[in-house]
Amino acid sequence: MSPILLNGVAVYPFRSTEELLDHTLQHPGILVAVNAEKILHATDETRAIINSGIGYCDGIGAVMALKRKGYPDVIKIAGCDLWLEIIARTYTSKSIYLVGAKPEVIKETVTKLQHEYPGLQIRGYRDGYIKKEDENALLQDIAAKKPDLVFVAMGSPRQEYLMQRMQQQHPEAIYQGLGGSFDVYTGHVERAPQWWIDHKLEFAYRLLKQPTRIKRQIHLIRFLFLLITNRI
């Protein structure tokens, strides 16, 4: 399968989570959740990371764009679900490393994972409050412990830049950026109810819960205009 360019951003038209998992396990790299905002505000640096990795649709805007490009079966794959599906499929054979969130949240994440996936090999973990002088030690630890999967929950584009540096030290692993997924997993942040998710309205629920997000969501109108006028 080949990716499709949207404003220069390469996005794979995966038709199922299983298809994404099969591709990723065969072609390890950096998994990047792509939405309208990342497509619209792509820079040379973010494009380079996404295009050298595995960009997948984690937003209805990206799905709409690929459908207009002739891929009617493409689906939205939520990153906050995907990382757990990867673990569920591989935990008996692959090791993981976790980076991100507050100290108490990352500890709760590790405890919950160990309970839900007995025998899961967690090679290491640390919170997301990484000072510049701490980063080299983190990179060296990952290079030494060689985990198969590395999950980084720090928000974009910071997590993508960090994963790129991690990959330079340990290129054999699969990397995934998770944003606030550890907080959702441990119950510190409420996710949208299933009805909103099923009807592709999770972004609207978040907007209702956090009206300040309107500054970000307003860009969706511009994205839709560019999409309709075939400029993406």
PDB file of C-alpha atoms in Angstrom:
ATOM      1  CA  MET A   1       0.000   0.000   0.000  1.00  0.00           C
ATOM      2  CA  SER A   2       1.210   3.483  -0.883  1.00  0.00           C
ATOM      3  CA  PRO A   3       0.402   6.725   0.963  1.00  0.00           C
ATOM      4  CA  ILE A   4      -1.547   9.605  -0.598  1.00  0.00           C
ATOM      5  CA  LEU A   5      -0.304  13.196  -0.418  1.00  0.00           C
ATOM      6  CA  LEU A   6      -2.547  15.777   1.258  1.00  0.00           C
ATOM      7  CA  ASN A   7      -0.885  19.196   1.230  1.00  0.00           C
ATOM      8  CA  GLY A   8       2.395  17.303   0.917  1.00  0.00           C
ATOM      9  CA  VAL A   9       1.587  15.085   3.918  1.00  0.00           C
ATOM     10  CA  ALA A  10       1.685  11.345   3.142  1.00  0.00           C
ATOM     11  CA  VAL A  11      -1.326   9.541   4.602  1.00  0.00           C
ATOM     12  CA  TYR A  12      -2.070   5.833   4.198  1.00  0.00           C
ATOM     13  CA  PRO A  13      -5.681   4.978   3.240  1.00  0.00           C
ATOM     14  CA  PHE A  14      -6.046   2.119   5.726  1.00  0.00           C
ATOM     15  CA  ARG A  15      -9.424   0.367   5.541  1.00  0.00           C
ATOM     16  CA  SER A  16      -9.189  -1.257   8.978  1.00  0.00           C
ATOM     17  CA  THR A  17      -7.111  -1.266  12.126  1.00  0.00           C
ATOM     18  CA  GLU A  18      -5.973  -4.779  11.233  1.00  0.00           C
ATOM     19  CA  GLU A  19      -4.623  -3.525   7.910  1.00  0.00           C
ATOM     20  CA  LEU A  20      -2.673  -0.804   9.689  1.00  0.00           C
ATOM     21  CA  LEU A  21      -1.292  -3.292  12.231  1.00  0.00           C
ATOM     22  CA  ASP A  22      -0.226  -5.763   9.552  1.00  0.00           C
ATOM     23  CA  HIS A  23       1.562  -2.998   7.632  1.00  0.00           C
ATOM     24  CA  THR A  24       3.262  -1.582  10.727  1.00  0.00           C
ATOM     25  CA  LEU A  25       4.511  -4.938  12.002  1.00  0.00           C
ATOM     26  CA  GLN A  26       6.060  -5.579   8.593  1.00  0.00           C
ATOM     27  CA  HIS A  27       7.430  -2.032   8.195  1.00  0.00           C
ATOM     28  CA  PRO A  28       8.390  -0.637  11.633  1.00  0.00           C
ATOM     29  CA  GLY A  29       8.521   3.139  11.852  1.00  0.00           C
ATOM     30  CA  ILE A  30       6.937   6.169  13.480  1.00  0.00           C
ATOM     31  CA  LEU A  31       3.141   6.030  13.579  1.00  0.00           C
ATOM     32  CA  VAL A  32       1.683   9.524  13.293  1.00  0.00           C
ATOM     33  CA  ALA A  33      -2.001  10.330  13.776  1.00  0.00           C
ATOM     34  CA  VAL A  34      -2.995  12.737  10.995  1.00  0.00           C
ATOM     35  CA  ASN A  35      -5.942  15.119  11.225  1.00  0.00           C
ATOM     36  CA  ALA A  36      -7.022  18.284   9.424  1.00  0.00           C
ATOM     37  CA  GLU A  37      -4.876  20.471  11.665  1.00  0.00           C
ATOM     38  CA  LYS A  38      -1.676  18.539  10.910  1.00  0.00           C
ATOM     39  CA  ILE A  39      -2.418  18.618   7.183  1.00  0.00           C
ATOM     40  CA  LEU A  40      -3.267  22.310   7.158  1.00  0.00           C
ATOM     41  CA  HIS A  41      -0.347  23.449   9.313  1.00  0.00           C
ATOM     42  CA  ALA A  42       2.310  21.074   8.029  1.00  0.00           C
ATOM     43  CA  THR A  43       5.859  22.397   7.954  1.00  0.00           C
ATOM     44  CA  ASP A  44       8.890  20.994   6.172  1.00  0.00           C
ATOM     45  CA  GLU A  45       9.969  19.440   9.472  1.00  0.00           C
ATOM     46  CA  THR A  46       6.639  17.785  10.337  1.00  0.00           C
ATOM     47  CA  ARG A  47       6.137  16.615   6.755  1.00  0.00           C
ATOM     48  CA  ALA A  48       9.556  14.959   6.802  1.00  0.00           C
ATOM     49  CA  ILE A  49       8.718  13.001   9.968  1.00  0.00           C
ATOM     50  CA  ILE A  50       5.257  11.926   8.806  1.00  0.00           C
ATOM     51  CA  ASN A  51       6.359  11.100   5.277  1.00  0.00           C
ATOM     52  CA  SER A  52       9.237   8.934   6.462  1.00  0.00           C
ATOM     53  CA  GLY A  53       6.924   7.107   8.856  1.00  0.00           C
ATOM     54  CA  ILE A  54       3.342   5.855   8.799  1.00  0.00           C
ATOM     55  CA  GLY A  55       0.690   8.552   8.741  1.00  0.00           C
ATOM     56  CA  TYR A  56      -2.842   7.313   9.389  1.00  0.00           C
ATOM     57  CA  CYS A  57      -6.243   9.042   9.590  1.00  0.00           C
ATOM     58  CA  ASP A  58      -7.060  10.084  13.159  1.00  0.00           C
ATOM     59  CA  GLY A  59      -9.524  12.787  12.200  1.00  0.00           C
ATOM     60  CA  ILE A  60     -12.655  13.070  10.095  1.00  0.00           C
ATOM     61  CA  GLY A  61     -11.001  15.796   7.980  1.00  0.00           C
ATOM     62  CA  ALA A  62      -8.251  13.430   6.842  1.00  0.00           C
ATOM     63  CA  VAL A  63     -10.848  10.747   6.111  1.00  0.00           C
ATOM     64  CA  MET A  64     -12.934  13.169   4.019  1.00  0.00           C
ATOM     65  CA  ALA A  65      -9.859  14.239   2.063  1.00  0.00           C
ATOM     66  CA  LEU A  66      -8.863  10.667   1.204  1.00  0.00           C
ATOM     67  CA  LYS A  67     -12.426   9.780   0.203  1.00  0.00           C
ATOM     68  CA  ARG A  68     -12.394  12.701  -2.222  1.00  0.00           C
ATOM     69  CA  LYS A  69      -9.138  11.307  -3.588  1.00  0.00           C
ATOM     70  CA  GLY A  70     -10.907   8.067  -4.490  1.00  0.00           C
ATOM     71  CA  TYR A  71     -10.543   5.908  -1.362  1.00  0.00           C
ATOM     72  CA  PRO A  72     -14.135   5.324  -0.202  1.00  0.00           C
ATOM     73  CA  ASP A  73     -13.276   2.588   2.306  1.00  0.00           C
ATOM     74  CA  VAL A  74     -10.719   4.537   4.356  1.00  0.00           C
ATOM     75  CA  ILE A  75     -11.575   4.743   8.067  1.00  0.00           C
ATOM     76  CA  LYS A  76     -10.732   6.918  11.051  1.00  0.00           C
ATOM     77  CA  ILE A  77      -8.418   5.118  13.486  1.00  0.00           C
ATOM     78  CA  ALA A  78      -8.241   6.692  16.930  1.00  0.00           C
ATOM     79  CA  GLY A  79      -4.702   6.770  18.275  1.00  0.00           C
ATOM     80  CA  CYS A  80      -5.974   6.414  21.845  1.00  0.00           C
ATOM     81  CA  ASP A  81      -7.430   3.028  20.849  1.00  0.00           C
ATOM     82  CA  LEU A  82      -4.694   1.960  18.455  1.00  0.00           C
ATOM     83  CA  TRP A  83      -1.851   1.710  20.974  1.00  0.00           C
ATOM     84  CA  LEU A  84      -3.893  -0.672  23.124  1.00  0.00           C
ATOM     85  CA  GLU A  85      -4.788  -2.770  20.085  1.00  0.00           C
ATOM     86  CA  ILE A  86      -1.090  -3.010  19.253  1.00  0.00           C
ATOM     87  CA  ILE A  87      -0.304  -4.138  22.800  1.00  0.00           C
ATOM     88  CA  ALA A  88      -3.190  -6.631  22.833  1.00  0.00           C
ATOM     89  CA  ARG A  89      -1.917  -8.184  19.623  1.00  0.00           C
ATOM     90  CA  THR A  90       1.773  -8.314  20.549  1.00  0.00           C
ATOM     91  CA  TYR A  91       2.180  -8.316  24.349  1.00  0.00           C
ATOM     92  CA  THR A  92       3.170 -11.973  24.571  1.00  0.00           C
ATOM     93  CA  SER A  93       6.060 -11.471  22.170  1.00  0.00           C
ATOM     94  CA  LYS A  94       7.120  -7.816  22.152  1.00  0.00           C
ATOM     95  CA  SER A  95       8.464  -5.419  24.768  1.00  0.00           C
ATOM     96  CA  ILE A  96       7.418  -1.796  25.287  1.00  0.00           C
ATOM     97  CA  TYR A  97       8.757   1.513  26.607  1.00  0.00           C
ATOM     98  CA  LEU A  98       6.508   4.359  27.790  1.00  0.00           C
ATOM     99  CA  VAL A  99       7.209   8.091  27.883  1.00  0.00           C
ATOM    100  CA  GLY A 100       4.824  10.888  28.794  1.00  0.00           C
ATOM    101  CA  ALA A 101       2.201  12.379  31.134  1.00  0.00           C
ATOM    102  CA  LYS A 102       2.649  13.390  34.769  1.00  0.00           C
ATOM    103  CA  PRO A 103       4.697  11.168  37.108  1.00  0.00           C
ATOM    104  CA  GLU A 104       1.617   9.801  38.878  1.00  0.00           C
ATOM    105  CA  VAL A 105      -0.203   9.153  35.584  1.00  0.00           C
ATOM    106  CA  ILE A 106       2.639   7.210  33.970  1.00  0.00           C
ATOM    107  CA  LYS A 107       2.916   5.040  37.102  1.00  0.00           C
ATOM    108  CA  GLU A 108      -0.828   4.347  37.039  1.00  0.00           C
ATOM    109  CA  THR A 109      -0.541   3.517  33.333  1.00  0.00           C
ATOM    110  CA  VAL A 110       2.198   0.963  33.983  1.00  0.00           C
ATOM    111  CA  THR A 111       0.250  -0.637  36.846  1.00  0.00           C
ATOM    112  CA  LYS A 112      -2.945  -0.910  34.792  1.00  0.00           C
ATOM    113  CA  LEU A 113      -1.125  -2.332  31.761  1.00  0.00           C
ATOM    114  CA  GLN A 114       0.586  -4.964  33.890  1.00  0.00           C
ATOM    115  CA  HIS A 115      -2.788  -5.960  35.329  1.00  0.00           C
ATOM    116  CA  GLU A 116      -4.603  -6.106  31.983  1.00  0.00           C
ATOM    117  CA  TYR A 117      -1.778  -7.758  30.022  1.00  0.00           C
ATOM    118  CA  PRO A 118      -0.074 -10.311  32.301  1.00  0.00           C
ATOM    119  CA  GLY A 119       3.477 -10.968  31.243  1.00  0.00           C
ATOM    120  CA  LEU A 120       3.809  -7.698  29.311  1.00  0.00           C
ATOM    121  CA  GLN A 121       7.483  -6.722  29.150  1.00  0.00           C
ATOM    122  CA  ILE A 122       7.862  -3.053  30.085  1.00  0.00           C
ATOM    123  CA  ARG A 123      11.527  -2.261  29.472  1.00  0.00           C
ATOM    124  CA  GLY A 124      11.286   1.212  30.902  1.00  0.00           C
ATOM    125  CA  TYR A 125       9.132   4.296  31.460  1.00  0.00           C
ATOM    126  CA  ARG A 126       9.321   7.899  32.527  1.00  0.00           C
ATOM    127  CA  ASP A 127       7.075  10.959  32.699  1.00  0.00           C
ATOM    128  CA  GLY A 128       6.903  13.592  29.993  1.00  0.00           C
ATOM    129  CA  TYR A 129       8.575  16.381  31.949  1.00  0.00           C
ATOM    130  CA  ILE A 130      11.917  15.983  30.248  1.00  0.00           C
ATOM    131  CA  LYS A 131      14.501  18.711  30.635  1.00  0.00           C
ATOM    132  CA  LYS A 132      17.007  19.228  27.888  1.00  0.00           C
ATOM    133  CA  GLU A 133      19.765  17.749  29.993  1.00  0.00           C
ATOM    134  CA  ASP A 134      17.627  14.612  30.670  1.00  0.00           C
ATOM    135  CA  GLU A 135      16.941  13.746  27.055  1.00  0.00           C
ATOM    136  CA  ASN A 136      20.308  12.211  26.241  1.00  0.00           C
ATOM    137  CA  ALA A 137      19.978   9.765  29.153  1.00  0.00           C
ATOM    138  CA  LEU A 138      16.524   8.776  27.884  1.00  0.00           C
ATOM    139  CA  LEU A 139      17.818   8.180  24.356  1.00  0.00           C
ATOM    140  CA  GLN A 140      20.711   6.108  25.667  1.00  0.00           C
ATOM    141  CA  ASP A 141      18.361   4.041  27.840  1.00  0.00           C
ATOM    142  CA  ILE A 142      16.128   3.235  24.873  1.00  0.00           C
ATOM    143  CA  ALA A 143      19.131   2.373  22.714  1.00  0.00           C
ATOM    144  CA  ALA A 144      20.452   0.052  25.445  1.00  0.00           C
ATOM    145  CA  LYS A 145      17.159  -1.683  26.319  1.00  0.00           C
ATOM    146  CA  LYS A 146      15.957  -1.970  22.689  1.00  0.00           C
ATOM    147  CA  PRO A 147      12.186  -2.150  23.219  1.00  0.00           C
ATOM    148  CA  ASP A 148      10.066  -3.335  20.301  1.00  0.00           C
ATOM    149  CA  LEU A 149       7.393  -0.679  20.841  1.00  0.00           C
ATOM    150  CA  VAL A 150       7.810   2.872  22.147  1.00  0.00           C
ATOM    151  CA  PHE A 151       4.763   4.963  23.073  1.00  0.00           C
ATOM    152  CA  VAL A 152       5.269   8.706  23.576  1.00  0.00           C
ATOM    153  CA  ALA A 153       2.421  10.767  25.048  1.00  0.00           C
ATOM    154  CA  MET A 154       3.563  14.384  24.978  1.00  0.00           C
ATOM    155  CA  GLY A 155       1.457  16.168  22.358  1.00  0.00           C
ATOM    156  CA  SER A 156       2.341  17.275  18.835  1.00  0.00           C
ATOM    157  CA  PRO A 157       4.749  18.221  17.435  1.00  0.00           C
ATOM    158  CA  ARG A 158       6.995  17.705  20.458  1.00  0.00           C
ATOM    159  CA  GLN A 159       6.377  13.955  20.592  1.00  0.00           C
ATOM    160  CA  GLU A 160       7.124  13.572  16.880  1.00  0.00           C
ATOM    161  CA  TYR A 161      10.438  15.397  17.186  1.00  0.00           C
ATOM    162  CA  LEU A 162      11.395  13.257  20.187  1.00  0.00           C
ATOM    163  CA  MET A 163      10.416  10.017  18.437  1.00  0.00           C
ATOM    164  CA  GLN A 164      12.551  11.021  15.471  1.00  0.00           C
ATOM    165  CA  ARG A 165      15.572  11.374  17.760  1.00  0.00           C
ATOM    166  CA  MET A 166      14.728   8.082  19.459  1.00  0.00           C
ATOM    167  CA  GLN A 167      14.522   6.347  16.101  1.00  0.00           C
ATOM    168  CA  GLN A 168      17.975   7.594  15.189  1.00  0.00           C
ATOM    169  CA  GLN A 169      19.300   5.773  18.261  1.00  0.00           C
ATOM    170  CA  HIS A 170      17.094   2.668  17.963  1.00  0.00           C
ATOM    171  CA  PRO A 171      15.715   2.317  14.404  1.00  0.00           C
ATOM    172  CA  GLU A 172      14.267  -1.189  14.777  1.00  0.00           C
ATOM    173  CA  ALA A 173      11.340  -0.202  17.008  1.00  0.00           C
ATOM    174  CA  ILE A 174       7.774   0.846  16.242  1.00  0.00           C
ATOM    175  CA  TYR A 175       7.012   4.302  17.648  1.00  0.00           C
ATOM    176  CA  GLN A 176       3.620   5.898  18.256  1.00  0.00           C
ATOM    177  CA  GLY A 177       2.718   9.379  19.466  1.00  0.00           C
ATOM    178  CA  LEU A 178      -0.240   9.362  21.849  1.00  0.00           C
ATOM    179  CA  GLY A 179      -0.986  12.916  22.963  1.00  0.00           C
ATOM    180  CA  GLY A 180      -3.078  12.630  26.121  1.00  0.00           C
ATOM    181  CA  SER A 181      -3.881   8.920  25.809  1.00  0.00           C
ATOM    182  CA  PHE A 182      -2.287   7.919  29.125  1.00  0.00           C
ATOM    183  CA  ASP A 183      -4.607  10.368  30.908  1.00  0.00           C
ATOM    184  CA  VAL A 184      -7.610   8.888  29.096  1.00  0.00           C
ATOM    185  CA  TYR A 185      -6.489   5.312  29.805  1.00  0.00           C
ATOM    186  CA  THR A 186      -6.156   5.952  33.533  1.00  0.00           C
ATOM    187  CA  GLY A 187      -9.407   7.912  33.799  1.00  0.00           C
ATOM    188  CA  HIS A 188      -7.875  11.313  34.479  1.00  0.00           C
ATOM    189  CA  VAL A 189      -9.463  12.679  31.297  1.00  0.00           C
ATOM    190  CA  GLU A 190     -12.930  11.729  30.099  1.00  0.00           C
ATOM    191  CA  ARG A 191     -13.267  10.613  26.506  1.00  0.00           C
ATOM    192  CA  ALA A 192     -16.378  11.360  24.456  1.00  0.00           C
ATOM    193  CA  PRO A 193     -19.303   8.943  25.009  1.00  0.00           C
ATOM    194  CA  GLN A 194     -19.593   6.134  22.475  1.00  0.00           C
ATOM    195  CA  TRP A 195     -22.492   7.739  20.598  1.00  0.00           C
ATOM    196  CA  TRP A 196     -20.350  10.755  19.703  1.00  0.00           C
ATOM    197  CA  ILE A 197     -17.480   8.490  18.653  1.00  0.00           C
ATOM    198  CA  ASP A 198     -19.729   6.266  16.526  1.00  0.00           C
ATOM    199  CA  HIS A 199     -21.187   9.294  14.722  1.00  0.00           C
ATOM    200  CA  LYS A 200     -17.760  10.829  14.013  1.00  0.00           C
ATOM    201  CA  LEU A 201     -18.536  13.765  16.326  1.00  0.00           C
ATOM    202  CA  GLU A 202     -15.820  13.326  18.945  1.00  0.00           C
ATOM    203  CA  PHE A 203     -14.310  16.687  17.940  1.00  0.00           C
ATOM    204  CA  ALA A 204     -17.678  18.376  18.600  1.00  0.00           C
ATOM    205  CA  TYR A 205     -17.968  16.785  22.050  1.00  0.00           C
ATOM    206  CA  ARG A 206     -14.492  18.018  22.966  1.00  0.00           C
ATOM    207  CA  LEU A 207     -15.471  21.485  21.785  1.00  0.00           C
ATOM    208  CA  LEU A 208     -18.584  21.454  23.987  1.00  0.00           C
ATOM    209  CA  LYS A 209     -16.505  20.366  26.984  1.00  0.00           C
ATOM    210  CA  GLN A 210     -13.677  22.811  26.209  1.00  0.00           C
ATOM    211  CA  PRO A 211     -15.050  25.894  24.400  1.00  0.00           C
ATOM    212  CA  THR A 212     -11.532  27.361  24.268  1.00  0.00           C
ATOM    213  CA  ARG A 213     -10.760  24.771  21.578  1.00  0.00           C
ATOM    214  CA  ILE A 214     -12.734  26.944  19.143  1.00  0.00           C
ATOM    215  CA  LYS A 215      -9.468  28.702  18.258  1.00  0.00           C
ATOM    216  CA  ARG A 216      -8.183  25.378  16.905  1.00  0.00           C
ATOM    217  CA  GLN A 217     -11.454  24.075  15.499  1.00  0.00           C
ATOM    218  CA  ILE A 218     -12.047  27.223  13.452  1.00  0.00           C
ATOM    219  CA  HIS A 219      -9.273  26.037  11.157  1.00  0.00           C
ATOM    220  CA  LEU A 220     -11.529  23.145  10.146  1.00  0.00           C
ATOM    221  CA  ILE A 221     -13.671  25.622   8.201  1.00  0.00           C
ATOM    222  CA  ARG A 222     -10.642  26.712   6.184  1.00  0.00           C
ATOM    223  CA  PHE A 223      -9.670  23.068   5.680  1.00  0.00           C
ATOM    224  CA  LEU A 224     -13.147  22.206   4.370  1.00  0.00           C
ATOM    225  CA  PHE A 225     -13.055  25.177   1.986  1.00  0.00           C
ATOM    226  CA  LEU A 226      -9.684  24.086   0.589  1.00  0.00           C
ATOM    227  CA  LEU A 227     -10.977  20.533   0.324  1.00  0.00           C
ATOM    228  CA  ILE A 228     -14.120  21.528  -1.556  1.00  0.00           C
ATOM    229  CA  THR A 229     -12.111  23.701  -3.952  1.00  0.00           C
ATOM    230  CA  ASN A 230      -9.642  20.853  -4.578  1.00  0.00           C
ATOM    231  CA  ARG A 231      -6.660  22.641  -3.080  1.00  0.00           C
ATOM    232  CA  ILE A 232      -5.757  19.765  -0.769  1.00  0.00           C
TER     233      ILE A 232
END
